[in-house]
Coordinates of C-alpha atoms and ligand atoms in Angstrom, one line a residue:
M1 CA -13.7 -1.5 33.2
S2 CA -14.0 -4.3 30.6
D3 CA -13.3 -3.7 26.9
D4 CA -17.0 -3.8 26.1
E5 CA -17.6 -0.8 28.3
I6 CA -15.0 1.5 26.6
I7 CA -16.7 4.4 25.0
L8 CA -14.3 5.5 22.3
S9 CA -15.6 9.1 22.0
E10 CA -14.8 9.7 25.7
L11 CA -11.1 8.7 25.3
S12 CA -8.4 11.3 24.8
D13 CA -6.6 11.3 21.4
D14 CA -3.7 9.3 22.8
E15 CA -5.9 6.8 24.5
L16 CA -8.0 6.4 21.4
V17 CA -5.0 5.8 19.2
L18 CA -3.6 3.2 21.6
Q19 CA -7.0 1.5 21.6
M20 CA -7.0 1.5 17.8
H21 CA -3.6 -0.2 17.8
D22 CA -5.2 -3.2 19.5
D23 CA -8.3 -3.2 17.3
P24 CA -6.9 -4.9 14.1
Y25 CA -5.3 -7.4 16.4
D26 CA -8.8 -8.3 17.7
G27 CA -10.4 -8.0 14.2
L28 CA -12.6 -5.2 15.4
R29 CA -13.6 -3.6 12.1
E30 CA -16.5 -1.5 13.5
E31 CA -14.4 -0.2 16.3
I32 CA -11.6 0.8 13.8
E33 CA -14.3 2.6 11.7
E34 CA -15.7 4.4 14.7
G35 CA -12.2 5.4 15.8
V36 CA -11.3 6.8 12.4
N37 CA -14.5 8.8 12.3
I38 CA -13.8 10.2 15.7
L39 CA -10.2 11.2 14.8
I40 CA -11.4 12.9 11.6
A41 CA -14.2 14.7 13.5
R42 CA -11.6 15.9 16.0
G43 CA -9.7 17.5 13.1
W44 CA -7.0 14.9 12.5
A45 CA -5.5 15.0 9.0
P46 CA -6.5 11.8 7.1
Y47 CA -2.9 10.9 6.6
D48 CA -2.1 11.1 10.3
A49 CA -5.1 8.8 11.1
L50 CA -3.9 6.4 8.5
T51 CA -0.3 6.2 9.6
K52 CA -0.5 6.8 13.4
A53 CA -3.6 4.7 14.1
L54 CA -4.1 2.2 11.3
V55 CA -0.7 1.3 10.0
A56 CA 0.8 1.3 13.5
G57 CA -1.8 -1.2 14.5
M58 CA -1.1 -3.4 11.5
T59 CA 2.6 -3.3 12.4
I60 CA 1.9 -5.0 15.7
V61 CA -0.1 -7.7 13.9
G62 CA 2.8 -8.2 11.5
A63 CA 5.3 -8.7 14.3
D64 CA 3.1 -11.3 16.0
F65 CA 2.4 -13.1 12.8
R66 CA 6.1 -13.3 12.1
D67 CA 6.7 -14.7 15.6
G68 CA 4.0 -17.4 15.4
I69 CA 1.7 -15.8 17.9
L70 CA -1.0 -14.9 15.4
F71 CA -2.1 -17.1 12.5
V72 CA -3.7 -16.5 9.0
P73 CA -7.3 -16.4 10.1
E74 CA -6.5 -13.7 12.7
V75 CA -4.4 -11.7 10.2
L76 CA -7.3 -11.9 7.7
L77 CA -9.6 -10.4 10.3
A78 CA -7.0 -7.7 11.1
A79 CA -6.7 -6.9 7.3
N80 CA -10.5 -6.6 7.1
A81 CA -10.5 -4.2 10.0
M82 CA -7.8 -2.2 8.4
K83 CA -9.7 -2.1 5.1
G84 CA -12.8 -0.7 7.0
G85 CA -10.7 2.2 8.2
M86 CA -9.0 2.7 4.8
A87 CA -12.4 2.9 3.1
I88 CA -13.4 5.9 5.2
L89 CA -10.0 7.6 4.7
K90 CA -9.7 7.0 0.9
P91 CA -12.1 9.8 -0.3
L92 CA -10.7 12.2 2.3
L93 CA -7.1 11.5 1.1
I94 CA -8.2 12.0 -2.4
A95 CA -10.1 15.2 -1.7
T96 CA -7.1 16.7 0.0
G97 CA -5.0 15.9 -3.0
A98 CA -3.3 18.1 -5.6
P99 CA -4.0 18.7 -9.3
R100 CA -3.5 15.8 -11.7
M101 CA 0.1 14.7 -11.6
G102 CA 0.2 11.7 -13.9
K103 CA -1.1 8.2 -14.2
M104 CA -0.1 4.9 -12.5
V105 CA -0.9 1.3 -13.0
I106 CA -0.3 -0.7 -9.9
G107 CA -0.7 -4.4 -9.0
T108 CA 0.5 -7.2 -6.8
V109 CA 2.6 -9.8 -8.7
K110 CA 1.6 -13.3 -9.7
G111 CA 1.4 -15.8 -6.8
D112 CA 0.9 -13.1 -4.2
I113 CA -2.4 -12.1 -2.6
H114 CA -1.1 -9.4 -0.2
D115 CA -2.8 -6.1 -1.1
I116 CA -2.9 -3.8 2.0
G117 CA 0.4 -2.1 1.2
K118 CA -0.5 -1.8 -2.5
N119 CA -3.9 -0.3 -1.7
L120 CA -2.3 2.2 0.6
V121 CA 0.2 3.2 -2.1
G122 CA -2.7 3.6 -4.6
M123 CA -4.7 5.7 -2.1
M124 CA -1.8 7.9 -1.3
M125 CA -1.0 8.4 -5.0
E126 CA -4.6 9.3 -5.7
G127 CA -4.4 11.7 -2.8
A128 CA -1.4 13.3 -4.3
G129 CA -3.2 13.9 -7.6
F130 CA -2.2 10.8 -9.6
E131 CA -4.8 8.8 -11.5
V132 CA -4.5 5.2 -10.4
R133 CA -5.6 2.0 -12.1
D134 CA -5.4 -0.8 -9.6
L135 CA -5.0 -4.3 -11.1
G136 CA -5.5 -6.1 -7.8
I137 CA -3.6 -9.1 -6.8
N138 CA -1.9 -12.1 -8.5
N139 CA -1.0 -10.4 -11.8
S140 CA 0.8 -12.2 -14.6
V141 CA 3.1 -10.5 -16.9
E142 CA 0.3 -10.6 -19.6
K143 CA -2.1 -8.7 -17.3
Y144 CA 0.5 -6.0 -16.6
L145 CA 1.2 -5.7 -20.4
E146 CA -2.5 -5.5 -21.2
A147 CA -3.1 -2.8 -18.7
L148 CA 0.0 -0.8 -19.8
E149 CA -1.3 -0.9 -23.4
A150 CA -4.8 0.1 -22.4
E151 CA -4.0 2.8 -19.9
Q152 CA -0.7 4.2 -21.2
P153 CA 0.3 5.3 -17.7
D154 CA 3.5 7.2 -16.7
I155 CA 4.3 4.8 -13.9
L156 CA 4.1 1.0 -13.4
G157 CA 4.0 0.0 -9.7
M158 CA 4.5 -3.6 -8.6
S159 CA 4.1 -5.0 -5.1
A160 CA 5.3 -8.3 -3.6
L161 CA 5.3 -9.4 0.0
L162 CA 6.8 -12.8 -0.3
T163 CA 10.4 -13.7 -1.0
T164 CA 9.1 -16.3 -3.4
T165 CA 7.1 -13.8 -5.5
M166 CA 9.4 -10.8 -5.5
P167 CA 11.6 -12.3 -8.4
Y168 CA 8.5 -12.1 -10.6
M169 CA 9.0 -8.4 -10.8
K170 CA 12.2 -9.1 -12.8
V171 CA 10.2 -11.3 -15.2
V172 CA 7.9 -8.3 -15.9
I173 CA 10.7 -5.8 -16.3
D174 CA 12.7 -8.2 -18.5
T175 CA 9.6 -8.7 -20.7
L176 CA 9.3 -4.9 -21.0
K177 CA 12.9 -4.8 -22.1
E178 CA 12.4 -7.6 -24.7
K179 CA 9.5 -5.7 -26.2
G180 CA 11.4 -2.4 -26.2
M181 CA 8.9 -0.9 -23.8
R182 CA 11.0 -0.5 -20.7
E183 CA 11.9 3.2 -21.2
D184 CA 8.2 4.1 -21.7
Y185 CA 7.5 3.7 -18.0
I186 CA 8.8 4.7 -14.6
V187 CA 8.9 1.4 -12.7
L188 CA 8.5 1.6 -9.0
V189 CA 8.6 -1.5 -6.7
G190 CA 7.7 -2.1 -3.1
G191 CA 6.8 -4.6 -0.4
A192 CA 8.3 -5.6 2.9
P193 CA 10.9 -8.1 1.8
L194 CA 12.4 -5.8 -0.9
N195 CA 15.2 -3.3 -0.5
E196 CA 17.0 -0.7 -2.6
E197 CA 19.6 -3.2 -3.8
F198 CA 17.0 -5.6 -5.1
G199 CA 15.2 -2.8 -6.9
K200 CA 18.4 -1.9 -8.7
A201 CA 19.3 -5.5 -9.4
I202 CA 16.0 -6.2 -11.2
G203 CA 16.2 -2.9 -13.2
A204 CA 13.4 -0.9 -11.5
D205 CA 13.7 2.8 -11.4
A206 CA 13.2 2.9 -7.7
Y207 CA 12.3 0.9 -4.6
C208 CA 10.1 2.7 -2.2
R209 CA 9.9 1.6 1.4
D210 CA 6.5 3.1 2.1
A211 CA 3.6 4.9 0.5
A212 CA 4.8 8.4 1.5
V213 CA 8.2 7.7 -0.2
A214 CA 6.3 6.3 -3.2
V215 CA 4.5 9.6 -3.6
E216 CA 7.6 11.7 -3.3
T217 CA 9.6 9.4 -5.6
A218 CA 6.8 9.4 -8.2
K219 CA 6.6 13.2 -8.1
G220 CA 10.3 13.5 -8.5
F221 CA 10.3 11.3 -11.6
M222 CA 7.3 13.1 -13.1
M223 CA 9.1 16.4 -12.6
R224 CA 12.2 15.1 -14.4
K225 CA 10.0 13.6 -17.2
H226 CA 8.2 17.0 -17.8
N227 CA 11.5 18.9 -17.7
R228 CA 13.0 16.5 -20.3
A229 CA 9.9 16.8 -22.5
S230 CA 10.0 20.6 -22.4
A231 CA 13.8 20.9 -22.9
Ligands
B12_1 C1 -1.6 -9.2 6.3 C2 -0.7 -10.3 5.9 C3 -1.2 -11.4 5.3 C4 -2.7 -11.5 4.9 C5 -2.9 -10.6 3.6 C6 -4.2 -9.9 3.6 C7 -4.3 -8.9 2.5 N1 -5.4 -8.6 2.0 O1 -3.2 -8.3 2.1 C8 -2.9 -13.0 4.7 C9 -3.4 -13.6 5.9 C10 -3.9 -13.4 3.5 C11 -1.5 -13.5 4.4 C12 -1.2 -14.6 3.7 C13 0.1 -15.1 3.6 N2 1.2 -14.6 4.1 CO1 1.3 -12.8 4.9 N3 1.6 -11.3 5.9 C14 0.7 -10.3 6.2 C15 1.5 -9.3 7.1 C16 1.2 -9.7 8.6 C17 1.2 -7.8 6.9 C18 1.4 -7.3 5.5 C19 0.8 -6.0 5.5 O2 -0.3 -5.8 5.1 N4 1.6 -5.0 6.0 C20 1.1 -3.6 6.1 C21 1.4 -2.8 4.9 C22 0.9 -1.4 5.1 O3 2.8 -2.8 4.7 P1 3.5 -3.3 3.3 O4 2.6 -4.4 2.7 O5 4.9 -3.6 3.6 O6 3.3 -2.1 2.3 C23 4.1 -0.9 2.5 C24 5.5 -0.9 1.8 O7 6.0 -2.2 1.7 C25 5.3 -0.2 0.5 N5 4.8 -1.0 -0.7 C26 4.1 -2.1 -0.7 N6 3.7 -2.4 -2.0 C27 4.2 -1.4 -2.8 C28 4.2 -1.2 -4.2 C29 4.8 -0.1 -4.7 C30 4.7 0.1 -6.2 C31 5.5 0.8 -3.9 C32 6.1 2.0 -4.5 C33 5.5 0.6 -2.5 C34 4.9 -0.5 -2.0 O8 4.3 0.8 0.8 C35 3.3 0.2 1.7 C36 2.6 1.2 2.4 O9 3.4 2.0 3.2 C37 3.0 -9.6 6.7 C38 4.0 -9.3 7.8 C39 4.9 -8.2 7.4 N7 5.8 -7.8 8.3 O10 4.9 -7.6 6.3 C40 2.9 -11.1 6.4 C41 3.9 -11.8 5.5 C42 4.2 -10.9 4.3 N8 3.2 -13.0 5.1 C43 3.9 -14.1 5.0 C44 3.5 -15.4 4.6 C45 4.5 -16.5 4.7 C46 2.2 -15.6 4.1 C47 1.6 -16.9 3.6 C48 2.5 -17.7 2.7 C49 1.1 -17.6 4.9 C50 0.6 -19.1 4.7 N9 1.3 -20.0 5.3 O11 -0.4 -19.2 4.0 C51 0.3 -16.4 2.9 C52 0.7 -16.1 1.4 C53 -0.5 -16.1 0.5 C54 -0.1 -15.6 -0.9 N10 0.1 -16.5 -1.8 O12 0.2 -14.4 -1.1 C55 5.4 -13.7 5.4 C56 6.3 -13.7 4.2 C57 7.7 -14.3 4.5 C58 8.6 -14.4 3.3 N11 9.8 -14.4 3.6 O13 8.2 -14.4 2.2 C59 5.2 -12.4 6.2 C60 6.4 -11.5 6.1 C61 5.0 -12.8 7.6 C62 6.1 -13.6 8.3 N12 7.1 -13.0 8.8 O14 6.1 -14.8 8.2 N13 -0.6 -12.6 4.9

């Protein structure tokens, strides 16, 4: 049977998920959207559809991009397919969420246009009951400061996917320190090239390796903040 003849709704869950791992690779946005809809209709939790079908597929794309098998145009198509699936899951993740936990401003740093991971973190935070103001990509220190003043969030989240842009997080944190604002916010950082050591070295409150860890970490900090406030 050729790929064209595959009827997604006739596949078992395992077969469908395997098929969806190939879809971002082939830039098949509509097939990803259909796959997500089928999984949800079969009673899958939105979070499982996100991680087991979408993120797993993007991981394969990431490995082949790294190894020089895929190039930027293909990866853009993969990202587009991924975003199609995420758009369906976003309201569901938010609907399954908890009461309002706090507020977060999140953005990708200056010089960096990667936004899939950041968007996922934003979605998962919203799903967990946080109000999220997403600043998009390529944010200068001025943009972050402006948003912090306007939104008065509890948490600042910064994302960087390039080794050349990750040092910019320190520029933002140092500016907050200079202005005496650092202690006003919980600063979380993330992105594939970062690690815990880097997070500590630049003065962030925490590095989070993925969106689930980001939610748990944010909840933990918010709990401590509330306890301090009521002590
Ligand atoms: C998709 C992609 C692209 C797409 C981006 C599309 C988009 N809208 O985002 C396009 C094609 C545009 C692209 C462009 C480039 N890319 Co690119 N890209 C990737 C790729 C394959 C996947 C990234 C991704 O989306 N991962 C999936 C998400 C879910 O994972 P994530 O981003 O890590 O996010 C999770 C965690 O890190 C964490 N997290 C992320 N952000 C945050 C923020 C906070 C606050 C928290 C708490 C947590 C958190 O939670 C997320 C969810 O679980 C990676 C490969 C990789 N292994 O990462 C390369 C990669 C990042 N790209 C790379 C490069 C080199 C480039 C280019 C320079 C290529 C070029 N020659 O033009 C340009 C850079 C353009 C720029 N100025 O930014 C390199 C970076 C190498 C390095 N050492 O710096 C990588 C590692 C590929 C490689 N091995 O060569 N890229």
